[in-house]
Every structure is written in C-alpha cells, then in structure tokens.
mmCIF file of C-alpha atoms in Angstrom:
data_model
loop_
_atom_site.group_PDB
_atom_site.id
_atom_site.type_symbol
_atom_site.label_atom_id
_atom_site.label_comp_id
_atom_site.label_asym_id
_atom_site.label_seq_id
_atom_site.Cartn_x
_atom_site.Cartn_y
_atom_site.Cartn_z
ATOM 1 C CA UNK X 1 136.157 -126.438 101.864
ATOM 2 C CA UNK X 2 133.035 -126.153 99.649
ATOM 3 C CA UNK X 3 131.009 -124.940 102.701
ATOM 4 C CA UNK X 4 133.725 -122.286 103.521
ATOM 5 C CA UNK X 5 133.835 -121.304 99.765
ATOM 6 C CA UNK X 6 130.476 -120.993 99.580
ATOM 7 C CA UNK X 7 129.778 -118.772 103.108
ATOM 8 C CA UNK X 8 132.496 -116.632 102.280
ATOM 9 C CA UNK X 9 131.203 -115.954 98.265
ATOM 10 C CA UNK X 10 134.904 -117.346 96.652
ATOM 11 C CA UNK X 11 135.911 -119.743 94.725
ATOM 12 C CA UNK X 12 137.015 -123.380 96.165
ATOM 13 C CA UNK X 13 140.407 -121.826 94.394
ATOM 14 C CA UNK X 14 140.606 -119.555 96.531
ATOM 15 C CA UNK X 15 140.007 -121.405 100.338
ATOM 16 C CA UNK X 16 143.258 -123.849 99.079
ATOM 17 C CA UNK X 17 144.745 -120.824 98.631
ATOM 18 C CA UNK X 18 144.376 -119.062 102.120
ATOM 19 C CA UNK X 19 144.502 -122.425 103.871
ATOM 20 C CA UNK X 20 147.966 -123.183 102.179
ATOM 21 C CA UNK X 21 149.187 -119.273 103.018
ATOM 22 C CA UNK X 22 149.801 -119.130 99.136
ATOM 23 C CA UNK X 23 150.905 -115.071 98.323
ATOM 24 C CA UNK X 24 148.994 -112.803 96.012
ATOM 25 C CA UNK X 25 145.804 -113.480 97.681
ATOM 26 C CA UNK X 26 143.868 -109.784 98.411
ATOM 27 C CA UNK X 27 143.444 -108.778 102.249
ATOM 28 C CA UNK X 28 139.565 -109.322 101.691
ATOM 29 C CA UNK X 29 139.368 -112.152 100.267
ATOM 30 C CA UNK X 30 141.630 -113.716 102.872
ATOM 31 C CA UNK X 31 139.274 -112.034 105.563
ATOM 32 C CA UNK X 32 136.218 -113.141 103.896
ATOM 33 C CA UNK X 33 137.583 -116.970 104.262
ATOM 34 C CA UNK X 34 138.879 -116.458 107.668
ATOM 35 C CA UNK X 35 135.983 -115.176 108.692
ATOM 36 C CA UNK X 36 133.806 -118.155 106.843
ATOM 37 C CA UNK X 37 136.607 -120.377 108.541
ATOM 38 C CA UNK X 38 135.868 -119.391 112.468
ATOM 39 C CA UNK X 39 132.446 -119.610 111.526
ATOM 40 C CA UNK X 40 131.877 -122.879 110.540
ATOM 41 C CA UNK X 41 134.479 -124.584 112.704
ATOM 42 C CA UNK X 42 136.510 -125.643 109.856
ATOM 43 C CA UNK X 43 139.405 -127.938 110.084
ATOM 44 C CA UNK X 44 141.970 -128.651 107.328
ATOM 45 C CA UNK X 45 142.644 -132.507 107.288
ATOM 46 C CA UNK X 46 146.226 -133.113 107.334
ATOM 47 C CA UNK X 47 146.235 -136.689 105.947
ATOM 48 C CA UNK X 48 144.279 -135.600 102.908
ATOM 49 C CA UNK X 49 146.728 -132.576 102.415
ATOM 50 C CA UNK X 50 149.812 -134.646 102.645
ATOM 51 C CA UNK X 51 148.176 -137.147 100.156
ATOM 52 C CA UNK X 52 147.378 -134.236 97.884
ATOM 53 C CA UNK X 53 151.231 -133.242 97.665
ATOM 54 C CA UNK X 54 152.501 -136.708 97.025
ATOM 55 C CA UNK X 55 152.960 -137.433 100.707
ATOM 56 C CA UNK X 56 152.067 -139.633 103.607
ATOM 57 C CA UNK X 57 151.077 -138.947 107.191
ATOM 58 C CA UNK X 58 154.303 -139.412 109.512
ATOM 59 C CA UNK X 59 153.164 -141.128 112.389
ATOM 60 C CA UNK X 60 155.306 -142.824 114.509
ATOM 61 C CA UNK X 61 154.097 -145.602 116.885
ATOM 62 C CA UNK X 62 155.762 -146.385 120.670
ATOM 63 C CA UNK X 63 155.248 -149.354 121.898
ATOM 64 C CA UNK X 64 156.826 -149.586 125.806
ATOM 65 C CA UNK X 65 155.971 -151.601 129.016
ATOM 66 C CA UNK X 66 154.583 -149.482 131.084
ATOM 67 C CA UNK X 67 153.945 -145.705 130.516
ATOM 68 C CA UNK X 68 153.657 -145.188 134.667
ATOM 69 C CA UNK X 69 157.482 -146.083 135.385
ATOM 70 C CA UNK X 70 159.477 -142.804 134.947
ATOM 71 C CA UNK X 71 161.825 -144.074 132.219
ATOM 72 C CA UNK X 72 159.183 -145.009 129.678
ATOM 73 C CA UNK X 73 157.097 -141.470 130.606
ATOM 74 C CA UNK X 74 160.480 -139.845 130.012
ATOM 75 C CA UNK X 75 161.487 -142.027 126.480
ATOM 76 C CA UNK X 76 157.603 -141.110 125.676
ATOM 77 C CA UNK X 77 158.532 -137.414 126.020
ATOM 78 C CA UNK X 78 162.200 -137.454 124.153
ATOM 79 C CA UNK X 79 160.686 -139.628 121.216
ATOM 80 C CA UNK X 80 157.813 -137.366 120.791
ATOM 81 C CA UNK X 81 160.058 -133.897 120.663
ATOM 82 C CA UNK X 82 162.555 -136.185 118.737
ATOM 83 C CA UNK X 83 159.926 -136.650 116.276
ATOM 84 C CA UNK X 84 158.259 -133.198 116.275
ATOM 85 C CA UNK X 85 161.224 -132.169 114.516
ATOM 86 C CA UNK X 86 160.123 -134.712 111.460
ATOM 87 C CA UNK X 87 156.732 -133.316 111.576
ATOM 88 C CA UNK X 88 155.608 -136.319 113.142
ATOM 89 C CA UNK X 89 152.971 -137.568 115.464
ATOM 90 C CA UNK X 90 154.031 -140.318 117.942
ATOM 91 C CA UNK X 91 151.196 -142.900 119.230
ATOM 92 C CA UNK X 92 151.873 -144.694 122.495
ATOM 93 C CA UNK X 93 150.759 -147.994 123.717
ATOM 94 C CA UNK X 94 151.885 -149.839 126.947
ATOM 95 C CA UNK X 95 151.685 -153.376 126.651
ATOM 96 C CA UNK X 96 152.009 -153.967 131.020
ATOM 97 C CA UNK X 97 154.671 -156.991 131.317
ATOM 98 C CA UNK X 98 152.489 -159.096 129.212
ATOM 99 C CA UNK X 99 153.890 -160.250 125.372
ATOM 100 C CA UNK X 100 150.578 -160.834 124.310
ATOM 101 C CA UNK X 101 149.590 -157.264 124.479
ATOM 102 C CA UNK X 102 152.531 -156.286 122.768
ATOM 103 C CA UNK X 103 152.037 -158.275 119.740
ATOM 104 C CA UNK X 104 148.485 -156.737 119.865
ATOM 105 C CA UNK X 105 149.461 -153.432 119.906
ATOM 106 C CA UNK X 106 151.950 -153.999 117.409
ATOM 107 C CA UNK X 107 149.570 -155.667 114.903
ATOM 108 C CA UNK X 108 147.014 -153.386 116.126
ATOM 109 C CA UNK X 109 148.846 -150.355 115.296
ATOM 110 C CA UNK X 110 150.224 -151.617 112.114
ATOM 111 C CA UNK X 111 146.251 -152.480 110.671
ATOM 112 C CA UNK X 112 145.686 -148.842 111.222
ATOM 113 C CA UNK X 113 148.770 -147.515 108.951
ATOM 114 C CA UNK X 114 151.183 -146.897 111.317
ATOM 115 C CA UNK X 115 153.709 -149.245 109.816
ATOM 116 C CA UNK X 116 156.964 -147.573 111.563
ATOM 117 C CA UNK X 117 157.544 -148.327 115.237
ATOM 118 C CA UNK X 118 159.833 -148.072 117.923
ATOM 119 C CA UNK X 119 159.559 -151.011 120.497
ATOM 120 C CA UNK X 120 160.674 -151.926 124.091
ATOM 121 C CA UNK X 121 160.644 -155.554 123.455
ATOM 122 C CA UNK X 122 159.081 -158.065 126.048
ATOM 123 C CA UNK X 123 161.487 -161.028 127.051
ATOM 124 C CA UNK X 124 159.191 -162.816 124.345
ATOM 125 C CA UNK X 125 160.328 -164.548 121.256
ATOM 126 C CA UNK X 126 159.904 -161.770 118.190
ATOM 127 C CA UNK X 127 160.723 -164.080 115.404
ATOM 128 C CA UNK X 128 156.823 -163.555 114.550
ATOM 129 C CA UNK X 129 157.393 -159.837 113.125
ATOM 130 C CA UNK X 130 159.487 -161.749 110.133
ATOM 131 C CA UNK X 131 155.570 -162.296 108.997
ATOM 132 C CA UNK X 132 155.159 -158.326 108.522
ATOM 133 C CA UNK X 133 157.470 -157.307 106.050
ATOM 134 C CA UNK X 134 155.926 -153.583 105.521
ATOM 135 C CA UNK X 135 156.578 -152.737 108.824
ATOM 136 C CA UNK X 136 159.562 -150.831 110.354
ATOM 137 C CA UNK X 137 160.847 -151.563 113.562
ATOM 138 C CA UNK X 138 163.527 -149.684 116.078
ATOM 139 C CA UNK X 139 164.149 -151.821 119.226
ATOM 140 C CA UNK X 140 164.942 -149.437 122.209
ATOM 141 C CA UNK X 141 166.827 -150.375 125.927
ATOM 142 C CA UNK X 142 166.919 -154.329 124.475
ATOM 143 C CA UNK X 143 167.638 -156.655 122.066
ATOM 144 C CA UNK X 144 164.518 -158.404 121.014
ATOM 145 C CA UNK X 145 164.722 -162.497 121.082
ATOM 146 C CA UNK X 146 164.215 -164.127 117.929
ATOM 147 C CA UNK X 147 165.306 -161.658 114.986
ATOM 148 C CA UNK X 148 169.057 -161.348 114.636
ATOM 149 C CA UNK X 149 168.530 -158.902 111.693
ATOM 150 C CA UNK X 150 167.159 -155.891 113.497
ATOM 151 C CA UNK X 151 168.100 -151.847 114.139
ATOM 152 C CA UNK X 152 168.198 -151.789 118.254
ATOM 153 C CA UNK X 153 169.689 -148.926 120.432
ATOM 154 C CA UNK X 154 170.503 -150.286 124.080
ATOM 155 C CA UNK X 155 172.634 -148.399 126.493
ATOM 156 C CA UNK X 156 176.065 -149.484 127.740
ATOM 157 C CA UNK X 157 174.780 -151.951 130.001
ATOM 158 C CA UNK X 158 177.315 -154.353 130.822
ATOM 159 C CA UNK X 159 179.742 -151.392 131.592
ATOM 160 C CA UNK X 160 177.233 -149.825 133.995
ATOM 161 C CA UNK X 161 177.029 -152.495 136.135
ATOM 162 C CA UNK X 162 180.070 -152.860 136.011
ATOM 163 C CA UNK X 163 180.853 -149.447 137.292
ATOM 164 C CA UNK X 164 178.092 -149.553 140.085
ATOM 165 C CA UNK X 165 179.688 -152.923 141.643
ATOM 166 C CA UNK X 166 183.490 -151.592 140.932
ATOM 167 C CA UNK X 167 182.239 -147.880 142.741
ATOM 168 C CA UNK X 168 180.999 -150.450 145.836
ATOM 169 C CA UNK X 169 184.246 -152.210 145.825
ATOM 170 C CA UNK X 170 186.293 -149.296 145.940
ATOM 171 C CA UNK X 171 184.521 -148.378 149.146
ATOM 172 C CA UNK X 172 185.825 -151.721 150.885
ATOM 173 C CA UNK X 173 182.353 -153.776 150.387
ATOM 174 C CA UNK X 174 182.747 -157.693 149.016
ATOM 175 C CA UNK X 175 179.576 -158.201 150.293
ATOM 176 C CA UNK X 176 177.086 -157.171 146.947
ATOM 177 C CA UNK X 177 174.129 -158.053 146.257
ATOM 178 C CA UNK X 178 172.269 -157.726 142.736
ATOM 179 C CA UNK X 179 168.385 -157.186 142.832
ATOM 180 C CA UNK X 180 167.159 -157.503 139.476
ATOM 181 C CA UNK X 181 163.787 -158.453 137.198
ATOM 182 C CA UNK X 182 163.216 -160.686 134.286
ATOM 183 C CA UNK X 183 166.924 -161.587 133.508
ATOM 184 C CA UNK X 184 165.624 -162.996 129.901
ATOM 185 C CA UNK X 185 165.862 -159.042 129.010
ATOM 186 C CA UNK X 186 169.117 -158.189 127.290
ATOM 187 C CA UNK X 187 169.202 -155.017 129.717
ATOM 188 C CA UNK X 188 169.499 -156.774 132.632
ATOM 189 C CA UNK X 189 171.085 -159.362 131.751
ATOM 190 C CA UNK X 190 173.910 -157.146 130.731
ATOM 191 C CA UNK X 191 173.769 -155.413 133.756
ATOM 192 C CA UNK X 192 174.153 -158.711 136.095
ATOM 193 C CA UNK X 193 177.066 -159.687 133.399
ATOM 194 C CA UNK X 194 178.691 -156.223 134.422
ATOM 195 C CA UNK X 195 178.284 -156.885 138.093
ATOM 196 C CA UNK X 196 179.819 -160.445 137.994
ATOM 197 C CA UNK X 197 182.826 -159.284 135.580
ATOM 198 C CA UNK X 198 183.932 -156.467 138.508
ATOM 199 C CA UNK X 199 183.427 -159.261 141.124
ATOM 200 C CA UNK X 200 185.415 -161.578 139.381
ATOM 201 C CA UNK X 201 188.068 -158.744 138.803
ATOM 202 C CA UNK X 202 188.498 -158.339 142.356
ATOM 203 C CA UNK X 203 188.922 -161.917 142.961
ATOM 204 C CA UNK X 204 185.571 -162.586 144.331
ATOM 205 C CA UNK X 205 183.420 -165.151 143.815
ATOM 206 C CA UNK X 206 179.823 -164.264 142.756
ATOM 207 C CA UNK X 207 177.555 -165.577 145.918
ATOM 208 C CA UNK X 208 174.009 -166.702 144.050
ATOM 209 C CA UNK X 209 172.756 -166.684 147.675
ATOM 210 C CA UNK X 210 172.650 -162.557 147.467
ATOM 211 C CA UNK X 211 171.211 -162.845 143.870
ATOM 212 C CA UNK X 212 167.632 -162.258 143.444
ATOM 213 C CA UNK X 213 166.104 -162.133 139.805
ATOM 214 C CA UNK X 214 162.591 -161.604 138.511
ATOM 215 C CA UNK X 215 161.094 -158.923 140.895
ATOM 216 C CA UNK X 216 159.264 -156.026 139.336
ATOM 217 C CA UNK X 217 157.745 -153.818 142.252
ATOM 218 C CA UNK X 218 159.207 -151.845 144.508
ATOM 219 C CA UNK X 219 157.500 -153.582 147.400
ATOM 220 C CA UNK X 220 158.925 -156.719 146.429
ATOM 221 C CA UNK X 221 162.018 -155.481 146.616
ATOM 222 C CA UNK X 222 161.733 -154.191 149.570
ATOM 223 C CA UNK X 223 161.008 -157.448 150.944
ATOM 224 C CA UNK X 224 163.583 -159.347 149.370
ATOM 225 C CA UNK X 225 165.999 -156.787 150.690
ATOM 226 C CA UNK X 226 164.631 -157.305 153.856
ATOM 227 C CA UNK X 227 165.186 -161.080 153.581
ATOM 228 C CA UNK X 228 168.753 -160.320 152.644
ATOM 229 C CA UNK X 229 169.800 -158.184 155.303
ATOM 230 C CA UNK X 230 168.325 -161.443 157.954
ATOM 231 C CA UNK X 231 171.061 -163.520 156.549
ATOM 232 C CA UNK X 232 173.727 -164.695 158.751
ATOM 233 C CA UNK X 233 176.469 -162.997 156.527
ATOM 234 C CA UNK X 234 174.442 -159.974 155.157
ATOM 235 C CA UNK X 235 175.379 -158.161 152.269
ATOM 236 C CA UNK X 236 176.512 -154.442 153.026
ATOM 237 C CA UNK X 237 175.582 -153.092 149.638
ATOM 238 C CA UNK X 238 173.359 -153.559 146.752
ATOM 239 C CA UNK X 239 173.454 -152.859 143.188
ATOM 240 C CA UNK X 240 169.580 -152.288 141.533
ATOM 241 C CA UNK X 241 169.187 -152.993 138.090
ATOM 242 C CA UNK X 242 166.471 -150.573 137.214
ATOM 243 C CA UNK X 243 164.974 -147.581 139.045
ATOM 244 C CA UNK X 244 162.024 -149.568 140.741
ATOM 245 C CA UNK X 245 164.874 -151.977 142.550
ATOM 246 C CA UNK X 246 166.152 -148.489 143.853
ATOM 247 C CA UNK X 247 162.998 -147.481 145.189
ATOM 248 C CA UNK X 248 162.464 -150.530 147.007
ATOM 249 C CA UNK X 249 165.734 -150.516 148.459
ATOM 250 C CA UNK X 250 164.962 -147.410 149.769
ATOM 251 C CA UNK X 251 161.856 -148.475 151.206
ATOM 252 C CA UNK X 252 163.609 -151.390 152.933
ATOM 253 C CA UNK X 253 166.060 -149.247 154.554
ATOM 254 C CA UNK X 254 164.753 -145.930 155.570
ATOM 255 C CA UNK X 255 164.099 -147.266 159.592
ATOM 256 C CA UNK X 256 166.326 -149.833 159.448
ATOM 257 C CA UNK X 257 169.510 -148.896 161.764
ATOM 258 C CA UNK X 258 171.804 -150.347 158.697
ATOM 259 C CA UNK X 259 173.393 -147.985 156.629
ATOM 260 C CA UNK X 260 174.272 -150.624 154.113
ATOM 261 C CA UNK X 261 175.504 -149.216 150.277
ATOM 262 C CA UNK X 262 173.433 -149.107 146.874
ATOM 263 C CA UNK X 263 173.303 -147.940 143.532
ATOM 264 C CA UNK X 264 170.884 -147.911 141.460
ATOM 265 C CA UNK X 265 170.457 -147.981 137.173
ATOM 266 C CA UNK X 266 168.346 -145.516 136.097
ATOM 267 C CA UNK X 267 168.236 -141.779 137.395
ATOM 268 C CA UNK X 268 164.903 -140.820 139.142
ATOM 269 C CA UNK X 269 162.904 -138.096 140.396
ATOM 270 C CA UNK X 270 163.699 -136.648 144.141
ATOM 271 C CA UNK X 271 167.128 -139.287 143.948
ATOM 272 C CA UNK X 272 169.240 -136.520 144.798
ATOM 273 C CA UNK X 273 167.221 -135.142 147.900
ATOM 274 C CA UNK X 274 167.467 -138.374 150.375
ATOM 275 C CA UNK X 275 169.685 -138.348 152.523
ATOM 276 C CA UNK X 276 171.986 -139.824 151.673
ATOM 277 C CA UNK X 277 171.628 -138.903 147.761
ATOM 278 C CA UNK X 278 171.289 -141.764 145.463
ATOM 279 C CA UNK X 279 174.038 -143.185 143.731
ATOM 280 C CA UNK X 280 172.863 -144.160 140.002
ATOM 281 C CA UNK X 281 173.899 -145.286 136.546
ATOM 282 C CA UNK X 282 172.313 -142.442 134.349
ATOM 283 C CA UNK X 283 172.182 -141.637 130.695
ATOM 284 C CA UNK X 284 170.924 -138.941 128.125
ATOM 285 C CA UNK X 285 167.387 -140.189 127.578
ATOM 286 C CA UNK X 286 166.391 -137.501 124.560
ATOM 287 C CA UNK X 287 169.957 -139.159 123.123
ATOM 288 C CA UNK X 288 168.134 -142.314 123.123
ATOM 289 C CA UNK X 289 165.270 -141.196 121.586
ATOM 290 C CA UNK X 290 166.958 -139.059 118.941
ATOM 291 C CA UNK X 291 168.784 -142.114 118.091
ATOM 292 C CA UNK X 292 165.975 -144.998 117.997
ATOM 293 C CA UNK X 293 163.966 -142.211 115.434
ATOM 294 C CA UNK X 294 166.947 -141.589 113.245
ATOM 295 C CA UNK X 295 167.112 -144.923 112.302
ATOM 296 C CA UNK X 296 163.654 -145.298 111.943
ATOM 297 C CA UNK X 297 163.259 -142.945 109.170
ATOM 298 C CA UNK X 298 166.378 -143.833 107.724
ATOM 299 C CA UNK X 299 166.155 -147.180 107.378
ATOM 300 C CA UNK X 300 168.735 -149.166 106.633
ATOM 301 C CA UNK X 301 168.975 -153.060 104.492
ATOM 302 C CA UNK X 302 171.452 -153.625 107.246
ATOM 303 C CA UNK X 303 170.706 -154.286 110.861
ATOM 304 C CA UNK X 304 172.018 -151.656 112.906
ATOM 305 C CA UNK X 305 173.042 -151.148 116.440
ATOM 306 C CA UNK X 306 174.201 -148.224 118.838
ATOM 307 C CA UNK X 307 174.998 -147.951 122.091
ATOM 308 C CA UNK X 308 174.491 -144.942 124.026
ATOM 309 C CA UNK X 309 177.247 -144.008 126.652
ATOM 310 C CA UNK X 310 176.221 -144.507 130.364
ATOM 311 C CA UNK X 311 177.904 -142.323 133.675
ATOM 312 C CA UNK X 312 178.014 -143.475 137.233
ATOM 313 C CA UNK X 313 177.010 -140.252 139.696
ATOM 314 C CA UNK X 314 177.914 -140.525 143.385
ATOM 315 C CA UNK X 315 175.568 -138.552 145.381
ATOM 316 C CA UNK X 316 176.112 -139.993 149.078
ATOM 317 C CA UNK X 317 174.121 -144.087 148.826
ATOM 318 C CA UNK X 318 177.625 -145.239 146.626
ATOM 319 C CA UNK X 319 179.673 -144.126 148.745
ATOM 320 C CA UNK X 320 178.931 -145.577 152.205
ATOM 321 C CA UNK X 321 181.829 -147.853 153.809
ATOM 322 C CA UNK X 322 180.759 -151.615 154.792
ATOM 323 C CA UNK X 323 180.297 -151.141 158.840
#
C-alpha cells in the first residue's frame, strides 16, 4: 500500500480508502490509485484485512478418500459453493484408502490454521483427534470409529439397501447378491444391514456364499461377479454398495448372454444411457454438503447427527425378472 500511495502522490489514507470502496473519495483520486494499482500489480491481502477488522480467515478444510471417484469430486463441488456463501475458501486433501495419510492431512492442515474440517473418515480408529481440542470436525457419509461425541451427517443407509434388495424382490429374484468394500465403514455396513433386513423380511435366508466384502475397483468387481455368476446356483441379481461396485457389474455383464438384475448406491455419470438404465440409490449431494458446513460453523457442545433422505430410481437394471 505504501508503494501504491506513493506512485499515485496520496496519502496511505487514502489507498485503504479506495481499496475498501469507502464513499466520499474524489473521481481522481480514486483514478490516480487505480491507476498506481494496475501498475504495480498490487494485491490486497485478505488475511491481513480480516485481521484488521477483528476477523479471521474462513477456511474450511476437506479431507475425503479419493478426489477421482465421482462422489467425492461432486461433495468437493457442493461443499465449496456451500461454503462460498460463508465467504469461505475450502482446501481439499485425498488421503487414497490409507489412515495414515488422513491423520497427516488432518494434522497437516490443522499446523497451518485451518482448524475447522469436514472429514470422510477411514475405517481407522479416530479416538486420536480427542488430542486436538482446537480443532473442529464434521464427519460426512460415516461415522468415524473411536469418538462417540462427534457432529456426523451420513445418508439413510440402512433404508437404501433396504429398498434396492426389496425393489429386486418385488421383481421375483431370491437369488441376491451384495458386492461391497471395507464393511468396517458405517456406510456400508449399513447398507449390507439394509440388504439382510429385506431378505429376512421375505423369509429368506442371507446366503454368505453370494456375499463378497472388501473390493474397491471396478475390475475387481467385475471379477468377483464373474466368479458369482460360475456358481452352480447363480445369483440373478446384485445389489452394489457404492458406485464403483456398479461399474464393475457393468463391466462383468455387458457380453455376457445373462441379463441378471442390479442396483447400484450412488448415482453416476452416463447411468441413465445403458441400456438397460441403471437402477440406483441416489441422494441430494449439495444437501449433504450444506448440511456437514452448517454444523461446522455452528458448532455445537453437543454431538450432533443428521441423516439425509435417500430415493431408489428404476431406470431399466432394477427391474429385470430372474430368467
């Protein structure tokens, strides 16, 4: 600012003034600084200005498991508009399946002064964030292991799976399987909890043999789906936890002559132009987000929880008969 004030001929006074937009300030003088402004490149440091009036920086951290699957890009998205409306910036770190990297993001993010976060936990114990008492935590999709006292927002979960495996059912299949990943996550195991409650409700007993936990990539999938449909009694439909089970079903299916069921949890891009459509358990994402930052900037000596509504949407895969 002294370098402005001093190219333009004003006062110090007087660059606060026009880089505030404070009134009574003549049209010269406010071209003399602009002009002074463009020339030198100046930037107005936000964190200083904020200081200056009392307040802090808002900046948010996210801390998710992997940026590249198309939930967490589209959480990333709704958390960041959900905070531009707080005047807030939003940092992101993907921590890749491994709990070590997410405590080092976390404690990495938290040294640099962003003490308010919103986490996808790991399966990981998180009794270790009791040792960081300044910072503020939202837990997002799951319940994080080890702290009883925190604010989460997780979807409906167990009534999702529910629906997908009562939606199958209704067709005539008794024949479900349930391809899922790390089933020490709260989502999942919800979901699988939803599944068995509408098998049990139909008087059928849960068959572990068509049960396959702990597989992350769609290729995997794929080949456990494979493996499946080699079984002497097959399955004739499949319910996917998450959107990269869906994908690999798909993969496992498109040239097979099979036209075995499936839904799948999580909406994705392009799932309604296969043929047949997919079948998913979907949800309002920016709802999520909205949520998770509400609580995080109005936080609470209570532990908190909400659960955000989830809606099965038929769209062809659902809705195939056993053969």
């Amino acid at each position: 600012m002294a370098d402005v004030a001093r190219q333009a001929g004003v006062s110090l006074k007087t660059v606060s003034r026009v880089v505030n937009q404070e009134p009574h300030v003549r049209a010269s003088l406010q071209q003399r600084v602009q002009s002074a402004i463009s020339a030198l490149g100046y930037r107005r440091n936000e964190a200083a200005a904020r200081l200056a009036r009392g307040a802090t920086m808002l900046t948010l951290g996210l801390v998710m498991e992997n940026i590249s699957n198309e939930f967490y890009s589209r959480l990333a998205a709704a958390v960041e508009a959900a905070a531009a409306g707080h005047e807030a910036l939003v940092v992101f770190g993907s921590y890749e399946e491994s709990a070590d990297k997410e405590r080092m993001l976390i404690e990495s993010m938290y040294a640099r002064g962003v003490d308010s976060l919103i986490v996808v936990p790991s399966a990981a114990d998180h009794s270790w964030l009791a040792d960081h008492p300044g910072l503020t935590t939202v837990f997002v999709d799951r319940v994080p292991p080890g702290l009883e006292a925190a604010d989460v927002v997780i979807l409906d979960d167990v009534w999702g799976g529910r629906s997908a495996t009562e939606h199958l059912l209704a067709r005539g299949h008794r024949r479900i399987a349930l391809i899922s990943d790390d089933d020490g996550l709260s989502s999942v195991h919800d979901r699988a909890t939803g599944y068995r409650a509408a098998l049990a409700a139909a008087g059928i007993a849960a068959d572990e043999e068509l049960v396959v936990r702990g597989v992350f990539d769609p290729w995997r999938v794929s080949g456990e789906v494979t493996r499946l449909l080699g079984l002497a009694s097959p399955p004739t439909a499949f319910f996917a936890t998450n959107n990269r089970a869906a994908i690999g079903i798909l993969q496992a299916l498109r040239e097979r002559p099979e036209r075995a069921a499936y839904v799948g949890f999580d909406d994705f891009a392009l799932a309604d132009v296969f043929n047949p459509g997919v079948t998913v358990v979907r949800y309002d994402t920016a709802r999520l987000a909205r949520a998770a930052v509400d609580l995080l900037l109005n936080p609470s000596p209570t532990a908190r929880r909400i659960k955000v509504p989830v809606e099965l949407v038929p769209r062809g895969s659902g809705e195939l008969p056993p053969p």
